Coordinates of C-alpha atoms in Angstrom, one line a residue:
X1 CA -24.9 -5.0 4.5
X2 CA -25.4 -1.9 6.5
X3 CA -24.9 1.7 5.4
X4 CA -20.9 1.8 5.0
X5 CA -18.9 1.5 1.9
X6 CA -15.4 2.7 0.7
X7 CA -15.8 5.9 -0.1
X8 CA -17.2 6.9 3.4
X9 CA -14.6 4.6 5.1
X10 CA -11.8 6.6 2.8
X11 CA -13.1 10.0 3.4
X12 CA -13.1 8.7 7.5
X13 CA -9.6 7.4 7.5
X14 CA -8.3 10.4 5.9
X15 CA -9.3 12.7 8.9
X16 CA -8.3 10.5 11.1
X17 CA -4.8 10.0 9.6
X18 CA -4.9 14.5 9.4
X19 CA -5.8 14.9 13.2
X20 CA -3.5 12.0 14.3
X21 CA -0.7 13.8 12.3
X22 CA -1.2 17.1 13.7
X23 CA -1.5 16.0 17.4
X24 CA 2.2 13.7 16.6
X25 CA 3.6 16.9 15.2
X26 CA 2.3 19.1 18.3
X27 CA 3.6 16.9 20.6
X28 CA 7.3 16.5 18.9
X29 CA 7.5 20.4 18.3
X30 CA 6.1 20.8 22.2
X31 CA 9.0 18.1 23.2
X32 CA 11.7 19.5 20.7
X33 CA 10.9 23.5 20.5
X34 CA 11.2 24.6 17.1
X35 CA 12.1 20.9 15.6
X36 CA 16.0 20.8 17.7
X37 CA 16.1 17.4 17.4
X38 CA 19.6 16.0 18.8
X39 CA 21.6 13.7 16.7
X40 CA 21.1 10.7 18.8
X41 CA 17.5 10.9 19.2
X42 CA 15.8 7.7 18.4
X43 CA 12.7 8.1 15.8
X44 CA 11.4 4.6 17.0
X45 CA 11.8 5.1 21.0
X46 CA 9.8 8.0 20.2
X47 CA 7.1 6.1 17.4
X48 CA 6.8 3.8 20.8
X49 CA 6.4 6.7 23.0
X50 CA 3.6 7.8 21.1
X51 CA 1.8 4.4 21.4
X52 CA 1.8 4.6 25.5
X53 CA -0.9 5.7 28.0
X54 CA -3.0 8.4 27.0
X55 CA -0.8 10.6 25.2
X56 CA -2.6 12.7 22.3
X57 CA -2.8 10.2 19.5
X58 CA -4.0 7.4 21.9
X59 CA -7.1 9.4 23.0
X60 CA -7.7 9.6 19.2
X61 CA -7.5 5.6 19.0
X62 CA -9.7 5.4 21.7
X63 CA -12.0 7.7 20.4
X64 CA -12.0 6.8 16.6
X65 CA -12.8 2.9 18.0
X66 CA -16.9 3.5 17.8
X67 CA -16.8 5.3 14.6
X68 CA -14.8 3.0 12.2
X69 CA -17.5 0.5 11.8
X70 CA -19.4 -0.2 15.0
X71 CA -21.4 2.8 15.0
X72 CA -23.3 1.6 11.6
X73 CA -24.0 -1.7 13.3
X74 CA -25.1 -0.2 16.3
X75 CA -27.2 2.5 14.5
X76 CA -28.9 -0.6 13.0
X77 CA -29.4 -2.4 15.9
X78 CA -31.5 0.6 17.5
X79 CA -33.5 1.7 14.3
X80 CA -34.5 -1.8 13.5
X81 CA -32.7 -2.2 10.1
X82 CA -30.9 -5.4 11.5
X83 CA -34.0 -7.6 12.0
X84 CA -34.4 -6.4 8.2
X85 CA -30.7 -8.3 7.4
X86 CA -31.2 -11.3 10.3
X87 CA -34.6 -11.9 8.2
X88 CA -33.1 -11.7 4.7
X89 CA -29.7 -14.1 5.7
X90 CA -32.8 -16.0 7.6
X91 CA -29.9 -16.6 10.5
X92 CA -29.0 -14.1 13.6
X93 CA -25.7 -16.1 13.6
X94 CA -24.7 -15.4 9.5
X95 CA -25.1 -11.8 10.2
X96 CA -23.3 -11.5 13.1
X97 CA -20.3 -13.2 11.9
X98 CA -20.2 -11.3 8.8
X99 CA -20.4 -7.8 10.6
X100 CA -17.7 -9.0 12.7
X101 CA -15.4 -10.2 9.9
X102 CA -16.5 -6.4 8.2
X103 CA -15.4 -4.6 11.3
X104 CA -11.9 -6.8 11.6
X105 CA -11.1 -5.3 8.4
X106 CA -11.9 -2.3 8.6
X107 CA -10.0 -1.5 11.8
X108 CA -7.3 -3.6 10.9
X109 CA -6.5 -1.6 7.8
X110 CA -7.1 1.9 9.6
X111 CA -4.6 0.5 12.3
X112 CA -2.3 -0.4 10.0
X113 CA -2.2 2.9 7.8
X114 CA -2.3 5.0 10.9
X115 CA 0.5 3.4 12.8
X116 CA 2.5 3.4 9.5
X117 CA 2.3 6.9 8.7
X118 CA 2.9 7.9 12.2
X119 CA 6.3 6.1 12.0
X120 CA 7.1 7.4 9.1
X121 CA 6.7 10.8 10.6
X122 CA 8.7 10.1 13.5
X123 CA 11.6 9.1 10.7
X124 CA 10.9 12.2 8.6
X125 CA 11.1 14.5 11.4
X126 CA 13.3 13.1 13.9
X127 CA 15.4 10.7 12.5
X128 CA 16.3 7.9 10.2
X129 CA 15.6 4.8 11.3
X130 CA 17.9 2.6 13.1
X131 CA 17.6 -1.1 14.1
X132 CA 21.5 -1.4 15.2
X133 CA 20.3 1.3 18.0
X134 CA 19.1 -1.4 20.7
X135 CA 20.1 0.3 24.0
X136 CA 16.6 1.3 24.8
X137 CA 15.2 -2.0 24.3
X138 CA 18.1 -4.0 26.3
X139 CA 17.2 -1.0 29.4
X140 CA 13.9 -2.1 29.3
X141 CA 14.1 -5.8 28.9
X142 CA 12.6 -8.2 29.6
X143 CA 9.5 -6.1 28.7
X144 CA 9.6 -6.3 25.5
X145 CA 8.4 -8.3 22.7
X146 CA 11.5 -8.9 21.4
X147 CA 15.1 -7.4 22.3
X148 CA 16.0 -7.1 18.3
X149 CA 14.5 -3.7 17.2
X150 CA 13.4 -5.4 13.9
X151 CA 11.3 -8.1 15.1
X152 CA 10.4 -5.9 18.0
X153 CA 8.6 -3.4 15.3
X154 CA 7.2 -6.2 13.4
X155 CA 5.5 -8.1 16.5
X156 CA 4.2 -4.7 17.7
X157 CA 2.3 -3.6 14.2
X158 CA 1.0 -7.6 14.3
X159 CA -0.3 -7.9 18.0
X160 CA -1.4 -3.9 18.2
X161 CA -3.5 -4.2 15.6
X162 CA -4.9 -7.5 16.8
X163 CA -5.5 -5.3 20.1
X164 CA -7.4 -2.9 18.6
X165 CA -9.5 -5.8 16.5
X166 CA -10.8 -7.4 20.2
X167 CA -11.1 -3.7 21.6
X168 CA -13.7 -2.7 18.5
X169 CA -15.2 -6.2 19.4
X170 CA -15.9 -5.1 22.8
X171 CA -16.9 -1.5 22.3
X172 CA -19.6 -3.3 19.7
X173 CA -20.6 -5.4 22.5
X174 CA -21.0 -2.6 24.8
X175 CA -23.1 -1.2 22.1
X176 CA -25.8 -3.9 22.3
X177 CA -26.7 -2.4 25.5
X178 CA -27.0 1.1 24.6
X179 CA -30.2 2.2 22.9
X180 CA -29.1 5.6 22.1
X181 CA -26.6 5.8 19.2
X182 CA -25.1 9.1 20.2
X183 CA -24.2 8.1 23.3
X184 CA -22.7 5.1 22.2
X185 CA -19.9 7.1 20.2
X186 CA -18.6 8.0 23.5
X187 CA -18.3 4.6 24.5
X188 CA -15.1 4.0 22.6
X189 CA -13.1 6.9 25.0
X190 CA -15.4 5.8 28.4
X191 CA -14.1 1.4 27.8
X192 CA -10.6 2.8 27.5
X193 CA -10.8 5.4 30.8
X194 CA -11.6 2.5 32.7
X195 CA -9.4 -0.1 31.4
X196 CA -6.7 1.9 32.0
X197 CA -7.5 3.4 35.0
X198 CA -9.4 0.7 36.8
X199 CA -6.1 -1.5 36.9
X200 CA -4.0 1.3 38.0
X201 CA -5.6 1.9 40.7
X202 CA -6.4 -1.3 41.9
X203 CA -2.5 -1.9 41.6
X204 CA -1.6 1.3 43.8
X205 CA -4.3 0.5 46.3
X206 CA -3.1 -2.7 46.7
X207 CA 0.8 -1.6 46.7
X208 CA 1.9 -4.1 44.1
X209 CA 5.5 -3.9 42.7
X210 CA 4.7 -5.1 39.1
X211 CA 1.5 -7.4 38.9
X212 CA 1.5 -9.2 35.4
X213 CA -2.4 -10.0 36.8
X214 CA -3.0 -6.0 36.5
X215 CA -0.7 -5.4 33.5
X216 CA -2.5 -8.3 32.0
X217 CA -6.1 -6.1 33.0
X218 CA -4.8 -3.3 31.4
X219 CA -6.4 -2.1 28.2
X220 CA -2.9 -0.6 27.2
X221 CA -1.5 -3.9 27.4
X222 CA -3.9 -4.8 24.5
X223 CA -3.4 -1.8 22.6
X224 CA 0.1 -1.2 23.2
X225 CA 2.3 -4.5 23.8
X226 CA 5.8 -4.0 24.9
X227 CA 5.3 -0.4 25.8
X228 CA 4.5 0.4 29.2
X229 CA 3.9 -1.5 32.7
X230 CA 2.3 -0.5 35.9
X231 CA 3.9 -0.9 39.0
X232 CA 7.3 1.5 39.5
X233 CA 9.5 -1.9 39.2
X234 CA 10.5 -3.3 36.4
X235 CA 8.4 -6.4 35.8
X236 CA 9.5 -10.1 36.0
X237 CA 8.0 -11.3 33.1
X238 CA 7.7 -10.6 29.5
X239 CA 5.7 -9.1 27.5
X240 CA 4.4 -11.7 25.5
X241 CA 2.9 -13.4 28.7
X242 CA 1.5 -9.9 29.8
X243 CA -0.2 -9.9 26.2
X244 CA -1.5 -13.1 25.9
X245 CA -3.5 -13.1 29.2
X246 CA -4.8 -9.4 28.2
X247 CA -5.9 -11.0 24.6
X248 CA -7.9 -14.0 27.1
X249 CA -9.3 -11.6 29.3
X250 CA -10.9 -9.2 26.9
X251 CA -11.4 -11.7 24.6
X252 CA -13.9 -13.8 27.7
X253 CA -15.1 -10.5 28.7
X254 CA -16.3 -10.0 24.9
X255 CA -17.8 -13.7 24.0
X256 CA -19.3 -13.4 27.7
X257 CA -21.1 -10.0 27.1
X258 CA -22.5 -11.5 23.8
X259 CA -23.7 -14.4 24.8
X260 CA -26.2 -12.4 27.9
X261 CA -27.2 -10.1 25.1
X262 CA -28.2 -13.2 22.6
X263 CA -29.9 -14.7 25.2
X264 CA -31.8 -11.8 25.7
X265 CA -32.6 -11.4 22.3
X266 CA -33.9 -14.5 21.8
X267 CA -36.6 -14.0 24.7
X268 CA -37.3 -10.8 23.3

């Protein structure tokens, strides 16, 4: 439909999955100088570790979220191409949902290969794997998605990656509003800034313990289930809660910021 096949995508993911790598192997050689990695350090506390906040490899996420897909749309959308396509499928609706359903795969895959190789770095270079190793999991319940390691892991890849799905949704929404491609590329890193730092504050400023309302506001709630929590208490609720209302939010803040567009396309 637009300007994007596999090759491209291939040749895209592959840097992505070399710069990820390098900034994962930075970061354990910068935590454990010259790779003296103790016995009883767990590879998938630290695979989680590496999901939370802004450490090195989420800025990449954040930053890769424009450029997977969206920017092709986007670049359509400003150089007139699309009206081309919404003339040719004779329905606006047709080939919106198609480039939607084309960007959820595309993400989804380069979610999925990404997180995967990353664990299987963190078990190359740390340490096997082992899901009878639950004491970080039971010190951090209930904020977790599960409290066995296993299902835990599973119910991350699954909801993470859905994350990321509704966040590419949203950064392409954002890019309906912005006329100039390059600057939409940025928008990927700027969402994420203020989804993560917008809640934070507004939780500090209003002294909140643990707010599931803010965690739920959070885009690293989205992105990264089960991992972190604002507030310097341990929360009362689970992470599945603190998930679901993140998925509602952004999902409502998505629909709503397509719908003011559409109508503004169809006066135009």
């Amino acid at each position: 439909m637009i300007n994007f096949n596999k090759k491209s995508f291939g040749c895209f993911l592959l840097i992505a999955i070399i710069l990820v790598e390098i900034l994962l192997v930075l970061d354990i050689h910068s935590d454990f100088p010259n790779f003296m990695i103790p016995k009883k350090t767990s590879a998938l506390n630290y695979f989680y570790f590496s999901q939370s906040g802004f450490s090195k490899t989420m800025l990449v996420v954040y930053c890769i979220a424009p450029f997977i897909y969206a920017y092709h749309y986007v670049e359509a959308k400003n150089n007139g191409f699309q009206n081309m396509m919404i003339t040719r499928l004779n329905s606006q609706r047709r080939y919106f949902n198609r480039m939607l359903l084309t960007n959820a795969v595309y993400v989804a895959v380069t979610f999925c290969v990404l997180k995967s190789v990353q664990l299987v770095t963190c078990i190359i270079v740390i340490n096997p794997l082992d899901f009878k190793d639950a004491i970080a999991l039971k010190a951090k319940a209930p904020y977790v998605l599960s409290t066995n390691p296993f299902i835990n892991l599973l119910l991350f890849f699954v909801l993470a990656i859905l994350g990321e799905i509704i966040f590419s949704l949203l950064v392409i929404m954002v890019g309906l509003y912005i006329e100039n491609t390059v600057l939409f590329l940025g928008s990927g890193l700027m969402l994420s800034l203020l989804g993560v730092l917008i809640p934070a504050l507004a939780n500090n400023a209003l002294n909140l313990k643990s707010s599931i309302l803010m965690n739920s506001l959070s885009i690293s709630t989205l992105i990264s289930p089960g991992i972190s929590t604002l507030g310097a208490y341990a929360p009362n609720y689970g992470a599945l809660a603190s998930y679901g209302l993140s998925v509602a939010f952004y999902m409502i803040l998505t629909i709503g910021l397509y719908f003011v567009w559409h109508l503004r396309f169809k006066e135009a």
